[in-house]
XYZ file of C-alpha atoms in Angstrom:
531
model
C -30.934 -43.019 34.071
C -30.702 -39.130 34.198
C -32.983 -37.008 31.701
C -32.283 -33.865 30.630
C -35.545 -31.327 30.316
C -38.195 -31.897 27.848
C -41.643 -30.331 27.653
C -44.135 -31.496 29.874
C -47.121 -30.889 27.518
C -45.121 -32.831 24.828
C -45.281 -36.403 26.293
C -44.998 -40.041 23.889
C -48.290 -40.196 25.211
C -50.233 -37.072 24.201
C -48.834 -37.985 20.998
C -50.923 -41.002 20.410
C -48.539 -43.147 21.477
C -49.886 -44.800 24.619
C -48.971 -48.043 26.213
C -45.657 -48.093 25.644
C -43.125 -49.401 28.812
C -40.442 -47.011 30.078
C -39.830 -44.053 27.719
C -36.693 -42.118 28.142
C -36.495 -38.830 27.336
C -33.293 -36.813 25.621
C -30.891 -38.795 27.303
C -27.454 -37.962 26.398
C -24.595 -39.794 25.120
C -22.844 -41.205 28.302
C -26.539 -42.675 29.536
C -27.130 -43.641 26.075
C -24.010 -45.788 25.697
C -24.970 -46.714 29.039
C -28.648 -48.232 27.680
C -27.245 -49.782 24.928
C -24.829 -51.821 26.720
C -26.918 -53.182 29.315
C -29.211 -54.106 26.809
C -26.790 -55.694 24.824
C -27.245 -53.384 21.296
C -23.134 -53.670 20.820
C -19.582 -53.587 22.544
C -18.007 -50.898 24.103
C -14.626 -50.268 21.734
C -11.427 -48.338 22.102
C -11.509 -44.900 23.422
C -15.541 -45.699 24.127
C -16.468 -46.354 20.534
C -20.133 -48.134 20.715
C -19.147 -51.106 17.822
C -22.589 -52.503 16.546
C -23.875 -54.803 13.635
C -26.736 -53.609 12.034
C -27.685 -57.139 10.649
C -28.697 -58.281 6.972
C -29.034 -54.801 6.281
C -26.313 -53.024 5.645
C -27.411 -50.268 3.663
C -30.486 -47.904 2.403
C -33.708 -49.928 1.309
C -34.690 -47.639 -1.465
C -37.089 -49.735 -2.863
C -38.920 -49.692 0.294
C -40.021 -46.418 1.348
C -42.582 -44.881 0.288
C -45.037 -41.431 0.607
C -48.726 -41.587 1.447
C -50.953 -40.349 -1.263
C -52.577 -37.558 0.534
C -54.802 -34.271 -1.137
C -52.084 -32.099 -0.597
C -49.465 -33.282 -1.891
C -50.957 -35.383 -4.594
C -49.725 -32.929 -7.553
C -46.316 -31.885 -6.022
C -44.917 -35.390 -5.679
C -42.359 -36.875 -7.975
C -44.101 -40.148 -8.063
C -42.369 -42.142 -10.387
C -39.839 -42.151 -8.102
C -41.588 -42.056 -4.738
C -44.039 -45.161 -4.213
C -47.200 -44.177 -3.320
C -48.948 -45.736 -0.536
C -52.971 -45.315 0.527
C -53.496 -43.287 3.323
C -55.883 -46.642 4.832
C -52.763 -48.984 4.119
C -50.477 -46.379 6.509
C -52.966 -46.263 9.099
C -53.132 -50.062 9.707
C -49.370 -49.632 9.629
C -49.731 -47.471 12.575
C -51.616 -48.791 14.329
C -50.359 -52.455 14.393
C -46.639 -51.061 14.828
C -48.097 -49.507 17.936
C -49.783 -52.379 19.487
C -46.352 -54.409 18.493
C -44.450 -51.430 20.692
C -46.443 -51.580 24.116
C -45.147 -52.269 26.904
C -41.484 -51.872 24.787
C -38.616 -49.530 26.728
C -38.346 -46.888 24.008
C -35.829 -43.492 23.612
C -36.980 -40.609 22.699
C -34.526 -37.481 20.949
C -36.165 -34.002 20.174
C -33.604 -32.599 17.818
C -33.667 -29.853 15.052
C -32.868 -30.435 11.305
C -31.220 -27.174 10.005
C -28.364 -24.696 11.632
C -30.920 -21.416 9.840
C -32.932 -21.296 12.888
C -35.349 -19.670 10.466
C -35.886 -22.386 8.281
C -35.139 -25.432 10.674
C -37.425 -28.689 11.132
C -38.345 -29.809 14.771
C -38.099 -33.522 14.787
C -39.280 -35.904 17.721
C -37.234 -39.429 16.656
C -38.686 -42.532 19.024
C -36.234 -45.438 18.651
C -36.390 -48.866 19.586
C -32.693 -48.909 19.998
C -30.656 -47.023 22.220
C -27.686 -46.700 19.961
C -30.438 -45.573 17.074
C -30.738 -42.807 19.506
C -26.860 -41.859 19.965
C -26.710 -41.874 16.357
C -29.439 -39.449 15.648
C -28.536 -37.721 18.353
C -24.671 -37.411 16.772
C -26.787 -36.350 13.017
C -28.682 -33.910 14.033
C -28.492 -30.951 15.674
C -29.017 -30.775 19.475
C -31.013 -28.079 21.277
C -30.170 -26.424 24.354
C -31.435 -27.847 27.296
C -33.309 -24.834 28.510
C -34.995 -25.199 24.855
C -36.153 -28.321 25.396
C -39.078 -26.750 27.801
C -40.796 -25.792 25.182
C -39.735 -27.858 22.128
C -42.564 -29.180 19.996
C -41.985 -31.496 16.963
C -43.074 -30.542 13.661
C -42.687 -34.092 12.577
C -42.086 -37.778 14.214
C -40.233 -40.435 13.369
C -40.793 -43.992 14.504
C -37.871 -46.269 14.246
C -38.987 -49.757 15.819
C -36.660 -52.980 13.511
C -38.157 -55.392 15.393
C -41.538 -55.046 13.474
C -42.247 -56.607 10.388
C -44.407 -54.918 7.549
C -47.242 -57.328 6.114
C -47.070 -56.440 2.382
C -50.419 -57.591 1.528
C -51.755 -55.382 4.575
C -49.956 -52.675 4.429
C -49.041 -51.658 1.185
C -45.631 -51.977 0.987
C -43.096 -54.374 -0.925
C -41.513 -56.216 1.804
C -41.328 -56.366 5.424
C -39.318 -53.998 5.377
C -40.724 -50.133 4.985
C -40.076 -46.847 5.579
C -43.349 -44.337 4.961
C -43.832 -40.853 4.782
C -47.071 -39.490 5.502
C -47.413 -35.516 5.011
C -50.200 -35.052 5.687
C -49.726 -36.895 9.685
C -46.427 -35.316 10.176
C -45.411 -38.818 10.244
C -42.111 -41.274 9.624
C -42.526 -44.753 10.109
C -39.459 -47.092 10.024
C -39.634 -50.815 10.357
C -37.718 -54.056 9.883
C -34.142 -52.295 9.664
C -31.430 -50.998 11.854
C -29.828 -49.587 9.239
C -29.118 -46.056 11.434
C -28.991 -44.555 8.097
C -32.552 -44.189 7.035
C -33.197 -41.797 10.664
C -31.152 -39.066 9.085
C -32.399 -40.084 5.579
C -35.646 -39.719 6.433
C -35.119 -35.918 7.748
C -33.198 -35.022 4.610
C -36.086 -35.964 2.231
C -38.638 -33.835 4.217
C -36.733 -31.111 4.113
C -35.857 -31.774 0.390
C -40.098 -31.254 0.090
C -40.584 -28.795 2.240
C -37.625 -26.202 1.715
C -38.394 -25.055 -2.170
C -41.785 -23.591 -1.467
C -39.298 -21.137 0.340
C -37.008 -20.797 -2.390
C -34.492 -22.795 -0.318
C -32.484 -25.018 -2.343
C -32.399 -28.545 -0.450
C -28.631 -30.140 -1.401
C -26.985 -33.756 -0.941
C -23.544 -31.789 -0.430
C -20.752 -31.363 1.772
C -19.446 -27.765 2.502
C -16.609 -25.768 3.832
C -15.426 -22.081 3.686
C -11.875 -20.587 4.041
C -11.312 -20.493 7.554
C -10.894 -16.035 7.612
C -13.904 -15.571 5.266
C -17.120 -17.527 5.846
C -18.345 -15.910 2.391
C -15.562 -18.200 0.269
C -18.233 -21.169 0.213
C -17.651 -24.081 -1.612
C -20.345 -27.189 -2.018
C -19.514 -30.724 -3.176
C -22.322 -32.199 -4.381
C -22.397 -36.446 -4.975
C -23.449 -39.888 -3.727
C -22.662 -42.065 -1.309
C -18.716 -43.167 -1.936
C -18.327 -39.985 -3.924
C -15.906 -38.525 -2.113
C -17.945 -35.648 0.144
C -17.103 -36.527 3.735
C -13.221 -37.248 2.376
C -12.773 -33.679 0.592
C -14.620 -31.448 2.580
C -13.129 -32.103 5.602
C -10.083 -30.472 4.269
C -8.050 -29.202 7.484
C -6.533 -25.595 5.589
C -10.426 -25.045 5.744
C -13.702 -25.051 8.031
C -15.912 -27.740 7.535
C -20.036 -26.105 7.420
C -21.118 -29.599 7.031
C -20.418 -33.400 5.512
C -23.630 -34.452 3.880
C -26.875 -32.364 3.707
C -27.234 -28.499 3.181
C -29.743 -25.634 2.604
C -28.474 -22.725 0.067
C -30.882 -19.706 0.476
C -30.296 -15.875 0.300
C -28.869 -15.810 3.755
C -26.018 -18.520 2.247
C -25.179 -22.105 3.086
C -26.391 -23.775 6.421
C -26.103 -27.715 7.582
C -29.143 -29.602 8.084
C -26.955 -31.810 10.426
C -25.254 -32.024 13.634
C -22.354 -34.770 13.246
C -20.855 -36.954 10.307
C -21.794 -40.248 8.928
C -18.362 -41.117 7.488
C -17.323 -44.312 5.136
C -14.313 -46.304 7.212
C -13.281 -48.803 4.754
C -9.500 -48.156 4.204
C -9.700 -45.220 6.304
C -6.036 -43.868 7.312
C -4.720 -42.437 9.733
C -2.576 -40.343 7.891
C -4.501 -39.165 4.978
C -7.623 -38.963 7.223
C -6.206 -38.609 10.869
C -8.893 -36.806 12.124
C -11.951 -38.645 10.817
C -9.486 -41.673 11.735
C -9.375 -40.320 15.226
C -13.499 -40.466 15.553
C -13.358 -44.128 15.602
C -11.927 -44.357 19.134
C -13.988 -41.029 20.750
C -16.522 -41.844 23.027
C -19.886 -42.448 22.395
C -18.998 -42.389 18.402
C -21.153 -45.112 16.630
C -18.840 -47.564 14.443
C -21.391 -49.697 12.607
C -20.475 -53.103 10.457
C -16.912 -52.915 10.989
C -14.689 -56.521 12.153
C -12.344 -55.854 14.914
C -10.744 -58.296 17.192
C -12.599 -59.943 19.862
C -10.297 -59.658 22.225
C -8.254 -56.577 21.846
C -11.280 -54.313 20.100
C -9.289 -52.919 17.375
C -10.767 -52.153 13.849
C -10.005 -53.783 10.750
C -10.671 -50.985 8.387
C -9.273 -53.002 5.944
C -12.174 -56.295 6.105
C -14.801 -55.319 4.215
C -16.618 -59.354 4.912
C -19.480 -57.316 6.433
C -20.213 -54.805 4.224
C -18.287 -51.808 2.129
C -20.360 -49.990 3.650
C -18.481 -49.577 7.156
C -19.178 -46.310 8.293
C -19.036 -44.249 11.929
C -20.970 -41.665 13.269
C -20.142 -38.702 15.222
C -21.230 -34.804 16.197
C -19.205 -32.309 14.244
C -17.204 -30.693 17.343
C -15.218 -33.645 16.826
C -13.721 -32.294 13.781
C -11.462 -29.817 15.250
C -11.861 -27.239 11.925
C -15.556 -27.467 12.138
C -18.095 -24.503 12.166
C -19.559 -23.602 15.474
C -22.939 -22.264 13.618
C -23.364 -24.907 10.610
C -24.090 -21.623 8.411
C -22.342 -19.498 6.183
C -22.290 -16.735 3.089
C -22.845 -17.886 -0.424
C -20.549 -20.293 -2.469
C -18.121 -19.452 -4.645
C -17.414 -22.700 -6.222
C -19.904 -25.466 -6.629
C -18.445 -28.845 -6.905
C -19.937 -31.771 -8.388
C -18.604 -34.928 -7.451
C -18.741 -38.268 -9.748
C -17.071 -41.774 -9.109
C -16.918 -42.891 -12.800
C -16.775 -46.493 -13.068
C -15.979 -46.095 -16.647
C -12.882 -44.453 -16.594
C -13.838 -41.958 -19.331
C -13.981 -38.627 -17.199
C -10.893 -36.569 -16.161
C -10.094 -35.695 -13.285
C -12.045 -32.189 -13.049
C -13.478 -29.761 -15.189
C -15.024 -26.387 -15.720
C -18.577 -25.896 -16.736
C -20.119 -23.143 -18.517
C -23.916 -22.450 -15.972
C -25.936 -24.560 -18.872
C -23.315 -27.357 -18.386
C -23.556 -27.396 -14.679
C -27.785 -27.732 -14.784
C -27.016 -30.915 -17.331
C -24.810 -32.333 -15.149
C -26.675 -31.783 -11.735
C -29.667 -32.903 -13.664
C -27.931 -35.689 -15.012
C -26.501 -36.754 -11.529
C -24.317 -39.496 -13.271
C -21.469 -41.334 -10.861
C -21.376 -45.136 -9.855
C -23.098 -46.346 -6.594
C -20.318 -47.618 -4.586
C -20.851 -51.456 -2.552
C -22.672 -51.618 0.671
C -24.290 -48.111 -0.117
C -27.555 -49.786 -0.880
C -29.072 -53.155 -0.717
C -27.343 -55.881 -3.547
C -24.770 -53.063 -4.554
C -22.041 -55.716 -4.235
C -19.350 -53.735 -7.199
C -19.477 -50.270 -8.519
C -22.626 -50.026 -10.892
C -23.083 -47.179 -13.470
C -26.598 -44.772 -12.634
C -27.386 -41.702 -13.266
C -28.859 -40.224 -10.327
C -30.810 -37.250 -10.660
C -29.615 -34.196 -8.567
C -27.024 -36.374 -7.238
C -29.880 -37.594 -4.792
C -32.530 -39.309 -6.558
C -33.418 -41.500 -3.500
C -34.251 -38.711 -1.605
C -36.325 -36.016 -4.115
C -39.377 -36.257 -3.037
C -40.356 -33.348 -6.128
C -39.293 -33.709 -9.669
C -36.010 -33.243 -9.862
C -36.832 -29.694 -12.709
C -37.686 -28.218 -9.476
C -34.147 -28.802 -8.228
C -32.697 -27.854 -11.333
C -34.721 -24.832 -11.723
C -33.652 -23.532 -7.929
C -29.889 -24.499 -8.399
C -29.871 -22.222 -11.598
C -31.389 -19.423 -10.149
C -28.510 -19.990 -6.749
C -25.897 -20.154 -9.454
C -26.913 -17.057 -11.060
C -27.384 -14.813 -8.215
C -23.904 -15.696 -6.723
C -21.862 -16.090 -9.450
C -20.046 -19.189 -8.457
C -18.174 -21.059 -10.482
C -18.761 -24.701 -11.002
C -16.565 -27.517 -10.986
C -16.714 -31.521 -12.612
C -14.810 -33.836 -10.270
C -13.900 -37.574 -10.870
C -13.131 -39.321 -8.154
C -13.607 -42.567 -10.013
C -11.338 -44.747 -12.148
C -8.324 -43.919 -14.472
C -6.115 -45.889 -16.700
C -9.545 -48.180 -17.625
C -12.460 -49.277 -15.986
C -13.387 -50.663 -13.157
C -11.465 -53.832 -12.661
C -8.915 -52.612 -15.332
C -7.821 -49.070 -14.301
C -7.014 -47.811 -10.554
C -9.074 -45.080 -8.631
C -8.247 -41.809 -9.001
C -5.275 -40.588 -6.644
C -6.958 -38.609 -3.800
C -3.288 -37.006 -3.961
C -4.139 -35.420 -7.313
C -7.529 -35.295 -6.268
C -6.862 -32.351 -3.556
C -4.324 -30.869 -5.815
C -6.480 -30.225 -8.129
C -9.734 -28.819 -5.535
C -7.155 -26.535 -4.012
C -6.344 -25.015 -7.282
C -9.504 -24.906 -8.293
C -10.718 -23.106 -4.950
C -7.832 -20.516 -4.024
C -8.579 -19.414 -7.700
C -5.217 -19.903 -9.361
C -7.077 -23.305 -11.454
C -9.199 -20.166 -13.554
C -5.659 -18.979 -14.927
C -4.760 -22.197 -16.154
C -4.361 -23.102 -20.017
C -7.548 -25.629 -20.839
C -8.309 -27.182 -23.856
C -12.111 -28.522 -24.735
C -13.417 -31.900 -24.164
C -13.549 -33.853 -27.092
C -16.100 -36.328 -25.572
C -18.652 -33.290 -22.996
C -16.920 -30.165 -24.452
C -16.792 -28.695 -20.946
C -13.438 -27.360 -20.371
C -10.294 -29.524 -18.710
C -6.815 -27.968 -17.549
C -4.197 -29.182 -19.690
C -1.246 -28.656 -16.813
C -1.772 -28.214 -12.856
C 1.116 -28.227 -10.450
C 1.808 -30.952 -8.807
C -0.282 -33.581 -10.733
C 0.567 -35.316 -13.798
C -0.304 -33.938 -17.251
C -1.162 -37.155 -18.229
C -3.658 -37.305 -15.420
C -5.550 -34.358 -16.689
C -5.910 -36.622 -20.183
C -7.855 -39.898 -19.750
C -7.495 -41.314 -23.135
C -3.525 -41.019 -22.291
C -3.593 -43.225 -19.306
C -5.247 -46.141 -21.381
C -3.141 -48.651 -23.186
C -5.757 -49.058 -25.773
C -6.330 -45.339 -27.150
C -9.251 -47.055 -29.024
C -10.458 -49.128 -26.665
C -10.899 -45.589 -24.348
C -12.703 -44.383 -27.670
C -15.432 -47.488 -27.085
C -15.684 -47.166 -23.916
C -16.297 -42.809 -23.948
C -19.044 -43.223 -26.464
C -20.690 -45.793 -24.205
C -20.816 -43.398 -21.918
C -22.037 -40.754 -24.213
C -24.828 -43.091 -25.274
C -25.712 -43.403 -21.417
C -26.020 -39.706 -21.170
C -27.740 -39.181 -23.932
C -30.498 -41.482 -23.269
C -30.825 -40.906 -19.671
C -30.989 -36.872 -20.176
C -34.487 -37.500 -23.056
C -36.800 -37.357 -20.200
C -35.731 -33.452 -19.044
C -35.491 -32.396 -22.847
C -38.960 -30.551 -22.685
C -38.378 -29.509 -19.124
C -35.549 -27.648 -19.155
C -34.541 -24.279 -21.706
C -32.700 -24.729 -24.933
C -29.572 -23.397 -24.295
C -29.089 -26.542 -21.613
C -29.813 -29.093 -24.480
C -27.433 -27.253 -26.097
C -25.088 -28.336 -22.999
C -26.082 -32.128 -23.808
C -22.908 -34.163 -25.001
């Protein structure tokens, strides 16, 4: 197999990592697809697709990752939410999963995190699996090959499935863990081929790292008008929210699907490619996306197709929900060439409300918008995480709780001051249910859905009549071309006006209760914004 350049001072082995078998360096994707069919990792689909099965799990194990309690970042960690693990504990973790790995064929990527060369992450990823390293490769963003002479990694990951964690020996919950150490410039990731946690992983050190800059770390999507690179808009949400779907809007070019940086420069991608959500993908609402799924060397993970003839069943969900594919951005034909761009003028929040309570989109007043982001409320979606088997109600913080590694105040606190200096205006969106709940009503139609985000980014939303929110106060549009007024109204698209009633002060409850713990943490005026 042909390797492209890498640095000869940088070796797996003058990084502590010695005894391993035959270690391939930056291959790229056709040697890669190459790999992982000859060691039998998937089948080669339509178009070259690589079609793999990431076995029994299917999605993130949240529950099982975990940061190493180290001096420096003892006080800075949100730990409540971040599982601590003893420095000792990670060390036998180490080295164990290196004596499992030697004499293993491994696959090495050296890839940046970040478009903003001047705030970018130099990763080193070592995978087990060859298609682990076409996917990372896809996610983030690929150096030059005359840079790779001199790359050297700020941080390493370690992505080996085949080993399995010893709770009782290494600190961890199950056999399955994924460990951050800070103070190693370390990842280790074991007992999953979930591809997912790779890129995961990346996101939540730069989610530590980037506010000591004053570089606001988002789980959004982006795109700017396609003449003016300083007409930003963010969407902001969860897995299943909507953010690949909407951003990749074709009247407009896409920055980036999933993870951003906002700092006084503007917006820039932390990524390289697009992890997108296939179930009921279509060709015609999502042709291009669609189109990914038979491009060469794109990853299509969990999906059923026929034996036979290879073709996708985007409709069979027996796997998982949680079907997704994975591919580098130039495949989007509106994408940005430099992942970066001015500051945002609208700031969209995105929430799949299993409640049916929400309308379809609102304004908020600044205060409104920190309650909200704070707030993070939306429903995960099935197959996003492990045992997520129906849309289940959460509130999670920042819309990213899995992956703050800081108290989410710090978050806040940066999005405010972002919000402030550029003026944008900010924007509730439910892509969730209407009509009822969740087995009752029907999700929201993306039809209306884009209606609505167009008017609400070419400006001509601001001049609309709105009337307050009985239920949040923020403001709603009472009439929007092309969508239906009674759309715009929940409580009208129930049978049961009072049963909507029941169900909207459940929610409020939820809110309510959830929001107690940031009451002394955040300024008056955004209590005030509580519902």
């Amino acid at each position: 197999m042909a390797e492209t350049r890498v640095n000869p001072d940088f070796r797996i082995e003058d990084q502590g990592l010695e005894g391993l078998g035959q270690v391939h360096y930056n291959l790229l994707e056709p040697a890669l697809v190459e790999a992982a069919i000859r060691r039998g990792e998937g089948t080669l689909g339509l178009g070259g697709a690589f079609l793999v099965s990431t076995g029994d799990k299917t999605g993130r194990s949240p529950k099982d990752k975990f940061v190493v309690s180290t001096p420096s970042v003892q006080d800075s960690i949100w730990w409540e939410n971040n599982p601590p693990m003893e420095p000792e504990a990670f060390d036998r973790l180490y080295d164990d999963m290196l004596a499992h790995m030697q004499g293993g064929e491994y696959f090495v990527q050296d890839l940046y995190g970040g478009a903003d060369p001047e705030q970018r992450l130099d990763v080193r990823v070592v995978s087990e699996l060859a298609w682990h390293s076409l996917f990372i490769r896809h996610l983030l963003r690929r150096p030059e090959p005359s840079e790779l002479a001199t790359f050297k990694a700020d941080w390493t990951i370690i992505n080996c499935p085949s080993f399995k964690a010893d709770p009782a020996r290494h600190g961890c919950r199950s056999e399955t863990v994924i460990a951050l150490n800070f103070k190693r410039k370390l990842i280790l990731i074991a007992n999953t081929e979930y591809a997912g946690e790779n890129k995961k992983g990346v996101f939540s050190l730069l989610n530590y790292l980037l506010p000591e800059r004053g570089v606001m770390p988002m789980h959004c999507s982006a795109n700017h008008a396609p003449d003016d690179p300083n007409d930003v808009a963010i969407f902001f949400g969860l897995s299943g929210t909507g953010k690949t779907t909407l951003s990749a809007d074709p009247s407009r070019t896409l920055i980036g699907d999933d993870e951003h940086g906002w700092s006084d420069k503007g917006v820039f991608n932390f990524e390289g490619g697009c992890y997108a959500k296939t179930i009921d993908l279509s060709p015609v609402a999502e042709p291009e996306i669609y189109a990914t799924t038979s491009r060469f060397a794109t990853v299509v993970e969990n999906m059923v197709f026929n034996p036979e003839t290879l073709e996708l069943d985007f409709a069979d969900s027996s796997i998982t929900e949680n079907m997704r594919c994975a591919y580098p951005l130039e495949a989007i034909s509106n994408a940005s060439e430099t992942g970066m761009a001015g500051q945002p003028k609208n700031v969209i929040m995105l929430t799949s409300d299993a409640f049916g309570v929400m309308p379809p989109i609102s304004r908020l007043t600044p205060q409104q918008a920190m309650y909200h982001f704070l707030s993070g409320f939306t429903s995960k979606t099935p197959g996003t995480e492990d045992g997520v088997t129906e849309p289940v109600p959460t509130f999670s913080t920042c819309f990213g709780a899995p992956f703050m590694p800081r108290r989410p105040e710090v978050y806040g606190r940066l999005l405010a001051e972002r919000i402030e200096k550029s003026g944008a205006t900010c924007w509730l969106v439910n892509t969730g249910w209407t009509g009822g709940p969740f087995g009752t009503g029907k999700r929201m139609p993306i039809k209306a859905t884009r209606a609505l985000l167009t008017a609400a980014l070419d400006g001509s939303l601001n001049n609309a009549e709105f009337r307050c929110d009985p239920n949040f106060g923020f403001e709603v549009p009472v009439s929007v071309p092309g969508v239906d007024d009674k759309l715009l109204d929940p409580r009208q698209t129930w049978a049961d006006g009072a049963a909507y009633d029941a169900q909207a002060e459940k929610l409020k409850g939820m809110f309510r209760e959830n929001f107690r713990k940031y009451e002394d943490k955040v300024t008056d005026d955004v209590c005030a914004a509580a519902v």
